[in-house]
Amino acid sequence: MSKVINKTLIIGLGLIGGSLAKALRSNRRFGQIIGYDRDPDETSVGIELGVIDIAAESLADAVSEADLVVLAVPVKAMETVLVDIAPFIAEDTLITDVGSTKANVVAAAKRVFKTIPTGFVPGHPIAGSEKSGVAAADEGLFDKHKVILTPLAESSSEAVNVFADLWESTGAEVLVMDVEKHDEVLAATSHLPHMLAFSLVDTLAQEQDHNTDIFRYAAGGFRDFTRIAGSDPTMWHDICLANKDALLSQLDRYITGLGRLRTAIECSDSETMLGTFTRARAAREHFS
Ligand code: NAD
């Protein structure tokens, strides 16, 4: 790592910001860890739990002093925070974000900065949980998980290297991808499965009557499949809107596949059913 980082500022001290703060505070490779959140309770809890070294009271001062800034706020809040910090960013400040969608963050950065700073490298840790808030911060959250960096044409290679180093210091494996590819891949592997889990649980919940709690009869498979339906509704609302086109195209593909399976069941078409299940099992075994 060439640039010396004395102060790292994390804006948005929730699950992801708090977990990153905790991991960096423990490895001590990125200087003092300063936390800022629009909710002062989050930073107070961050101090109490030893997640951060300092709770910033003024965002302007904290940004002016920071060598490296991480935006860990909900995707919908990224533009507001970029507007807030832009006047205080120095020429060599390194900036990243952890948003689950990337094209909207990059579009917001272009609107705010006009010329993207060379220190800006968008990112996305492919790790998380259905919990939120700094109290759920977990130092090991990123360990052995992937983090995708989506450098822009303007991003300097030095900035990319520092952020790769930062995430590797948390135990993560860093992958580099372009913004559009990221949003397509994540629509398929994360956003679509969340839609299926939310929709499945909501559909079954509507079938419940006062006498039968059908969830009592659910086995481990149902629990595994629907764990992510416990995720934060507002966060997922924002992700759906931020990655609308890619998600709609994955939903259309999925609905077509499900329709094909429905027809196969209706027509007792064993060949189609067995073909689907066998191909899916082989693909699942290959991936595990
Ligand atoms: P969270 O709700 O736990 O934390 C978000 C924090 O941001 C909250 O403490 C909130 O008070 C703060 N905040 C909101 N608006 C703000 C603003 N304008 N200024 C300052 N602080 C503000 O959410 P999270 O799960 O940590 O998600 C944070 C980001 O990480 C999101 O962009 C999300 O897409 C991304 N992400 C989440 C997961 C996951 O599984 N939870 C995984 C990967 C990436």
CSV table of C-alpha atoms and ligand atoms in Angstrom, one decimal:
chain,number,residue,atom,x,y,z
A,1,MET,CA,0.0,0.0,0.0
A,2,SER,CA,1.7,3.2,-1.1
A,3,LYS,CA,-0.5,6.0,0.4
A,4,VAL,CA,-0.4,6.1,4.2
A,5,ILE,CA,-3.8,6.1,5.7
A,6,ASN,CA,-4.0,7.9,9.1
A,7,LYS,CA,-7.7,8.4,9.3
A,8,THR,CA,-10.5,6.3,7.8
A,9,LEU,CA,-14.0,7.7,8.0
A,10,ILE,CA,-17.0,5.4,7.7
A,11,ILE,CA,-20.3,7.2,7.0
A,12,GLY,CA,-23.3,5.1,7.9
A,13,LEU,CA,-22.5,3.0,11.0
A,14,GLY,CA,-25.0,0.2,10.4
A,15,LEU,CA,-24.4,-3.5,9.8
A,16,ILE,CA,-22.0,-3.1,6.9
A,17,GLY,CA,-20.3,0.1,8.0
A,18,GLY,CA,-20.0,-1.2,11.6
A,19,SER,CA,-18.6,-4.5,10.5
A,20,LEU,CA,-16.0,-2.9,8.3
A,21,ALA,CA,-15.1,-0.5,11.1
A,22,LYS,CA,-14.7,-3.4,13.6
A,23,ALA,CA,-12.5,-5.4,11.2
A,24,LEU,CA,-10.3,-2.4,10.4
A,25,ARG,CA,-10.1,-1.3,14.0
A,26,SER,CA,-8.9,-4.8,14.9
A,27,ASN,CA,-6.2,-5.1,12.1
A,28,ARG,CA,-5.0,-1.5,12.7
A,29,ARG,CA,-3.8,-1.1,9.1
A,30,PHE,CA,-6.0,1.9,8.2
A,31,GLY,CA,-5.3,4.3,11.0
A,32,GLN,CA,-7.9,5.7,13.3
A,33,ILE,CA,-11.5,4.6,12.5
A,34,ILE,CA,-13.9,7.4,12.7
A,35,GLY,CA,-17.7,6.8,12.5
A,36,TYR,CA,-20.4,9.2,11.4
A,37,ASP,CA,-24.1,8.4,11.2
A,38,ARG,CA,-27.1,10.7,10.9
A,39,ASP,CA,-28.5,8.8,13.9
A,40,PRO,CA,-26.2,9.8,16.8
A,41,ASP,CA,-27.3,6.7,18.8
A,42,GLU,CA,-25.6,4.5,16.2
A,43,THR,CA,-22.2,6.2,16.8
A,44,SER,CA,-22.7,6.2,20.6
A,45,VAL,CA,-23.3,2.4,20.5
A,46,GLY,CA,-20.3,2.2,18.1
A,47,ILE,CA,-18.1,3.7,20.8
A,48,GLU,CA,-19.6,1.6,23.6
A,49,LEU,CA,-19.1,-1.6,21.6
A,50,GLY,CA,-15.5,-0.6,20.5
A,51,VAL,CA,-16.5,-0.6,16.8
A,52,ILE,CA,-14.9,2.8,16.2
A,53,ASP,CA,-12.2,5.0,17.8
A,54,ILE,CA,-14.0,8.3,17.4
A,55,ALA,CA,-17.6,9.4,16.8
A,56,ALA,CA,-17.6,12.4,14.4
A,57,GLU,CA,-19.8,15.2,15.4
A,58,SER,CA,-19.3,17.3,12.3
A,59,LEU,CA,-19.3,15.5,8.9
A,60,ALA,CA,-17.5,18.5,7.3
A,61,ASP,CA,-14.6,18.2,9.8
A,62,ALA,CA,-14.4,14.5,9.6
A,63,VAL,CA,-14.3,14.4,5.8
A,64,SER,CA,-11.7,17.2,5.7
A,65,GLU,CA,-9.4,15.2,8.0
A,66,ALA,CA,-9.9,11.8,6.5
A,67,ASP,CA,-7.5,10.1,4.1
A,68,LEU,CA,-10.1,7.5,3.1
A,69,VAL,CA,-13.9,7.7,3.2
A,70,VAL,CA,-16.3,4.8,3.0
A,71,LEU,CA,-20.0,5.4,2.3
A,72,ALA,CA,-22.0,2.7,4.0
A,73,VAL,CA,-25.5,4.3,3.9
A,74,PRO,CA,-28.6,2.9,2.1
A,75,VAL,CA,-28.3,3.1,-1.7
A,76,LYS,CA,-31.0,5.8,-1.8
A,77,ALA,CA,-29.1,8.0,0.6
A,78,MET,CA,-25.8,7.8,-1.4
A,79,GLU,CA,-26.4,11.0,-3.5
A,80,THR,CA,-27.4,13.1,-0.4
A,81,VAL,CA,-24.2,12.0,1.3
A,82,LEU,CA,-22.1,12.7,-1.8
A,83,VAL,CA,-23.6,16.2,-1.9
A,84,ASP,CA,-22.8,16.7,1.8
A,85,ILE,CA,-19.1,15.6,1.5
A,86,ALA,CA,-18.2,16.9,-1.9
A,87,PRO,CA,-17.1,20.4,-0.7
A,88,PHE,CA,-14.7,18.8,1.8
A,89,ILE,CA,-13.0,16.1,-0.3
A,90,ALA,CA,-9.3,16.8,-1.0
A,91,GLU,CA,-7.7,16.0,-4.3
A,92,ASP,CA,-6.1,12.8,-2.9
A,93,THR,CA,-9.0,11.6,-0.7
A,94,LEU,CA,-9.8,8.0,-1.4
A,95,ILE,CA,-13.6,7.3,-1.6
A,96,THR,CA,-15.6,4.1,-1.9
A,97,ASP,CA,-19.1,2.9,-1.1
A,98,VAL,CA,-20.6,-0.5,-0.2
A,99,GLY,CA,-23.9,-0.1,-2.0
A,100,SER,CA,-25.7,-3.2,-3.3
A,101,THR,CA,-26.2,-1.6,-6.6
A,102,LYS,CA,-23.6,0.3,-8.6
A,103,ALA,CA,-24.9,2.1,-11.7
A,104,ASN,CA,-27.1,4.4,-9.5
A,105,VAL,CA,-24.2,5.3,-7.2
A,106,VAL,CA,-21.9,6.0,-10.2
A,107,ALA,CA,-24.7,8.1,-11.8
A,108,ALA,CA,-25.1,10.0,-8.5
A,109,ALA,CA,-21.3,10.6,-8.3
A,110,LYS,CA,-21.3,12.0,-11.8
A,111,ARG,CA,-24.1,14.4,-11.0
A,112,VAL,CA,-22.4,15.5,-7.8
A,113,PHE,CA,-18.7,15.7,-8.8
A,114,LYS,CA,-19.1,16.4,-12.6
A,115,THR,CA,-15.6,15.0,-13.0
A,116,ILE,CA,-15.2,11.8,-11.0
A,117,PRO,CA,-12.3,12.1,-8.5
A,118,THR,CA,-9.4,9.7,-9.3
A,119,GLY,CA,-9.6,8.4,-5.7
A,120,PHE,CA,-13.2,7.2,-6.2
A,121,VAL,CA,-13.6,3.4,-6.6
A,122,PRO,CA,-17.2,2.0,-6.1
A,123,GLY,CA,-17.4,-1.3,-4.2
A,124,HIS,CA,-19.8,-4.0,-2.9
A,125,PRO,CA,-19.1,-6.6,-0.3
A,126,ILE,CA,-21.0,-9.8,-1.1
A,127,ALA,CA,-21.6,-10.5,2.5
A,128,GLY,CA,-24.3,-9.4,4.9
A,129,SER,CA,-27.2,-10.7,6.9
A,130,GLU,CA,-30.8,-9.9,7.4
A,131,LYS,CA,-29.9,-7.9,10.5
A,132,SER,CA,-29.2,-4.1,10.5
A,133,GLY,CA,-27.7,-1.5,12.8
A,134,VAL,CA,-24.3,-1.2,14.5
A,135,ALA,CA,-25.3,-3.5,17.3
A,136,ALA,CA,-25.2,-6.4,14.7
A,137,ALA,CA,-21.7,-5.4,13.5
A,138,ASP,CA,-19.5,-8.5,13.1
A,139,GLU,CA,-15.7,-8.3,12.6
A,140,GLY,CA,-15.7,-11.6,10.7
A,141,LEU,CA,-18.6,-10.6,8.3
A,142,PHE,CA,-16.3,-10.3,5.2
A,143,ASP,CA,-13.9,-13.1,6.0
A,144,LYS,CA,-13.8,-15.6,3.1
A,145,HIS,CA,-16.5,-13.6,1.3
A,146,LYS,CA,-16.1,-11.8,-2.0
A,147,VAL,CA,-16.0,-8.0,-2.5
A,148,ILE,CA,-16.5,-6.6,-6.0
A,149,LEU,CA,-14.7,-3.4,-6.9
A,150,THR,CA,-16.1,-1.6,-10.0
A,151,PRO,CA,-13.3,1.0,-10.9
A,152,LEU,CA,-14.3,3.7,-13.3
A,153,ALA,CA,-12.2,5.0,-16.2
A,154,GLU,CA,-11.2,7.9,-13.9
A,155,SER,CA,-10.2,5.7,-10.9
A,156,SER,CA,-6.4,5.7,-10.3
A,157,SER,CA,-4.7,2.3,-10.1
A,158,GLU,CA,-3.3,3.4,-6.7
A,159,ALA,CA,-6.8,3.9,-5.3
A,160,VAL,CA,-7.9,0.5,-6.7
A,161,ASN,CA,-4.9,-1.1,-4.9
A,162,VAL,CA,-5.6,0.6,-1.6
A,163,PHE,CA,-9.2,-0.5,-1.6
A,164,ALA,CA,-8.2,-4.1,-2.7
A,165,ASP,CA,-5.8,-4.0,0.2
A,166,LEU,CA,-8.4,-2.7,2.6
A,167,TRP,CA,-10.9,-5.5,1.8
A,168,GLU,CA,-8.2,-8.2,1.8
A,169,SER,CA,-7.3,-7.0,5.3
A,170,THR,CA,-10.8,-8.1,6.4
A,171,GLY,CA,-10.3,-11.6,5.0
A,172,ALA,CA,-12.2,-10.9,1.8
A,173,GLU,CA,-11.4,-12.0,-1.8
A,174,VAL,CA,-11.5,-9.0,-4.1
A,175,LEU,CA,-12.9,-9.2,-7.7
A,176,VAL,CA,-12.9,-6.4,-10.2
A,177,MET,CA,-15.8,-6.0,-12.6
A,178,ASP,CA,-17.4,-3.3,-14.6
A,179,VAL,CA,-20.5,-1.5,-13.2
A,180,GLU,CA,-23.1,-2.9,-15.7
A,181,LYS,CA,-21.8,-6.5,-15.3
A,182,HIS,CA,-22.0,-6.1,-11.5
A,183,ASP,CA,-25.6,-5.0,-11.6
A,184,GLU,CA,-26.6,-7.8,-14.0
A,185,VAL,CA,-24.8,-10.5,-11.9
A,186,LEU,CA,-26.2,-9.3,-8.6
A,187,ALA,CA,-29.8,-9.0,-10.1
A,188,ALA,CA,-29.5,-12.7,-10.8
A,189,THR,CA,-27.7,-14.0,-7.7
A,190,SER,CA,-29.0,-11.7,-5.0
A,191,HIS,CA,-31.9,-9.5,-6.0
A,192,LEU,CA,-34.0,-12.2,-7.7
A,193,PRO,CA,-33.6,-14.7,-4.8
A,194,HIS,CA,-34.7,-12.0,-2.3
A,195,MET,CA,-37.8,-11.3,-4.5
A,196,LEU,CA,-38.6,-15.1,-4.5
A,197,ALA,CA,-38.2,-15.4,-0.7
A,198,PHE,CA,-40.3,-12.2,0.1
A,199,SER,CA,-43.0,-13.3,-2.4
A,200,LEU,CA,-43.2,-16.9,-1.2
A,201,VAL,CA,-43.4,-16.0,2.5
A,202,ASP,CA,-46.0,-13.3,1.8
A,203,THR,CA,-48.1,-15.6,-0.3
A,204,LEU,CA,-48.1,-18.4,2.3
A,205,ALA,CA,-48.7,-15.9,5.1
A,206,GLN,CA,-51.9,-14.8,3.4
A,207,GLU,CA,-53.1,-18.4,3.3
A,208,GLN,CA,-52.9,-18.8,7.0
A,209,ASP,CA,-56.2,-18.8,8.9
A,210,HIS,CA,-56.8,-18.5,12.7
A,211,ASN,CA,-56.8,-22.2,13.2
A,212,THR,CA,-53.7,-23.2,11.2
A,213,ASP,CA,-50.3,-21.7,11.5
A,214,ILE,CA,-48.8,-23.4,8.4
A,215,PHE,CA,-45.3,-22.2,9.3
A,216,ARG,CA,-45.3,-24.6,12.3
A,217,TYR,CA,-45.1,-27.4,9.8
A,218,ALA,CA,-42.2,-25.9,7.9
A,219,ALA,CA,-39.0,-28.0,7.8
A,220,GLY,CA,-35.3,-27.0,7.5
A,221,GLY,CA,-35.5,-26.5,3.7
A,222,PHE,CA,-38.2,-23.9,4.1
A,223,ARG,CA,-36.2,-22.1,6.8
A,224,ASP,CA,-33.0,-22.1,4.6
A,225,PHE,CA,-34.8,-20.9,1.5
A,226,THR,CA,-36.7,-18.1,3.3
A,227,ARG,CA,-34.1,-16.8,5.7
A,228,ILE,CA,-33.5,-13.8,3.5
A,229,ALA,CA,-37.2,-12.8,3.7
A,230,GLY,CA,-36.3,-11.4,7.1
A,231,SER,CA,-34.2,-8.7,5.4
A,232,ASP,CA,-34.9,-5.0,5.8
A,233,PRO,CA,-37.9,-4.0,3.7
A,234,THR,CA,-36.8,-0.4,3.0
A,235,MET,CA,-33.4,-1.5,1.9
A,236,TRP,CA,-34.9,-4.0,-0.5
A,237,HIS,CA,-37.4,-1.5,-1.8
A,238,ASP,CA,-34.5,0.9,-2.6
A,239,ILE,CA,-32.5,-1.9,-4.3
A,240,CYS,CA,-35.5,-2.9,-6.5
A,241,LEU,CA,-35.8,0.7,-7.8
A,242,ALA,CA,-32.1,1.2,-8.1
A,243,ASN,CA,-31.6,-1.9,-10.2
A,244,LYS,CA,-35.0,-2.0,-11.8
A,245,ASP,CA,-34.1,-3.0,-15.4
A,246,ALA,CA,-31.7,-5.8,-14.6
A,247,LEU,CA,-34.0,-7.1,-11.9
A,248,LEU,CA,-37.1,-7.1,-14.2
A,249,SER,CA,-35.2,-9.0,-16.9
A,250,GLN,CA,-34.2,-11.7,-14.4
A,251,LEU,CA,-37.8,-11.8,-13.0
A,252,ASP,CA,-39.1,-12.3,-16.5
A,253,ARG,CA,-36.7,-15.2,-17.2
A,254,TYR,CA,-37.6,-16.8,-13.9
A,255,ILE,CA,-41.3,-16.4,-14.4
A,256,THR,CA,-41.0,-18.1,-17.9
A,257,GLY,CA,-39.0,-21.0,-16.3
A,258,LEU,CA,-41.6,-21.4,-13.5
A,259,GLY,CA,-44.4,-21.3,-16.1
A,260,ARG,CA,-42.7,-24.1,-18.0
A,261,LEU,CA,-42.5,-26.1,-14.8
A,262,ARG,CA,-46.1,-25.5,-14.0
A,263,THR,CA,-47.2,-26.7,-17.5
A,264,ALA,CA,-45.0,-29.8,-17.1
A,265,ILE,CA,-46.7,-30.6,-13.8
A,266,GLU,CA,-50.1,-30.0,-15.2
A,267,CYS,CA,-49.4,-32.3,-18.2
A,268,SER,CA,-47.5,-34.9,-16.2
A,269,ASP,CA,-44.6,-34.2,-18.5
A,270,SER,CA,-42.0,-36.2,-16.6
A,271,GLU,CA,-39.2,-35.5,-19.1
A,272,THR,CA,-39.4,-31.7,-18.6
A,273,MET,CA,-39.7,-32.1,-14.8
A,274,LEU,CA,-36.8,-34.5,-14.4
A,275,GLY,CA,-34.7,-32.6,-16.9
A,276,THR,CA,-35.2,-29.4,-14.9
A,277,PHE,CA,-34.5,-31.0,-11.5
A,278,THR,CA,-31.5,-32.9,-12.8
A,279,ARG,CA,-29.9,-29.9,-14.5
A,280,ALA,CA,-30.5,-27.8,-11.3
A,281,ARG,CA,-29.0,-30.4,-9.0
A,282,ALA,CA,-25.9,-30.7,-11.2
A,283,ALA,CA,-25.5,-26.9,-11.3
A,284,ARG,CA,-26.0,-26.7,-7.5
A,285,GLU,CA,-23.4,-29.5,-6.8
A,286,HIS,CA,-21.0,-27.8,-9.1
A,287,PHE,CA,-21.4,-24.5,-7.2
A,288,SER,CA,-21.2,-25.9,-3.6
B,1,NAD,P1,-28.1,-0.4,8.1
B,1,NAD,O1,-29.5,0.1,8.0
B,1,NAD,O2,-27.7,-1.4,9.0
B,1,NAD,O3,-27.1,0.9,8.2
B,1,NAD,C1,-27.3,2.0,7.4
B,1,NAD,C2,-26.9,3.2,8.3
B,1,NAD,O4,-26.8,4.4,7.5
B,1,NAD,C3,-27.8,3.5,9.4
B,1,NAD,O5,-27.2,3.5,10.7
B,1,NAD,C4,-28.4,4.9,9.1
B,1,NAD,O6,-28.7,5.7,10.2
B,1,NAD,C5,-27.3,5.5,8.3
B,1,NAD,N1,-27.7,6.6,7.4
B,1,NAD,C6,-28.8,6.6,6.5
B,1,NAD,N2,-28.8,7.7,5.8
B,1,NAD,C7,-27.8,8.5,6.2
B,1,NAD,C8,-27.2,9.7,5.9
B,1,NAD,N3,-27.9,10.5,5.0
B,1,NAD,N4,-26.1,10.2,6.5
B,1,NAD,C9,-25.5,9.4,7.4
B,1,NAD,N5,-25.9,8.2,7.8
B,1,NAD,C10,-27.0,7.7,7.2
B,1,NAD,O7,-27.8,-0.9,6.6
B,1,NAD,P2,-26.7,-1.9,6.0
B,1,NAD,O8,-27.2,-3.2,5.9
B,1,NAD,O9,-25.4,-1.7,6.8
B,1,NAD,O10,-26.5,-1.3,4.5
B,1,NAD,C11,-25.6,-0.3,4.2
B,1,NAD,C12,-25.2,-0.3,2.8
B,1,NAD,O11,-24.6,-1.6,2.5
B,1,NAD,C13,-26.4,-0.3,1.8
B,1,NAD,O12,-26.0,0.6,0.7
B,1,NAD,C14,-26.6,-1.7,1.3
B,1,NAD,O13,-27.1,-1.7,0.0
B,1,NAD,C15,-25.2,-2.2,1.4
B,1,NAD,N6,-25.1,-3.7,1.6
B,1,NAD,C16,-25.9,-4.3,2.6
B,1,NAD,C17,-25.7,-5.7,2.7
B,1,NAD,C18,-26.6,-6.4,3.8
B,1,NAD,O14,-26.7,-7.6,3.7
B,1,NAD,N7,-27.2,-5.7,4.7
B,1,NAD,C19,-24.8,-6.4,2.0
B,1,NAD,C20,-23.9,-5.7,1.1
B,1,NAD,C21,-24.1,-4.3,0.9
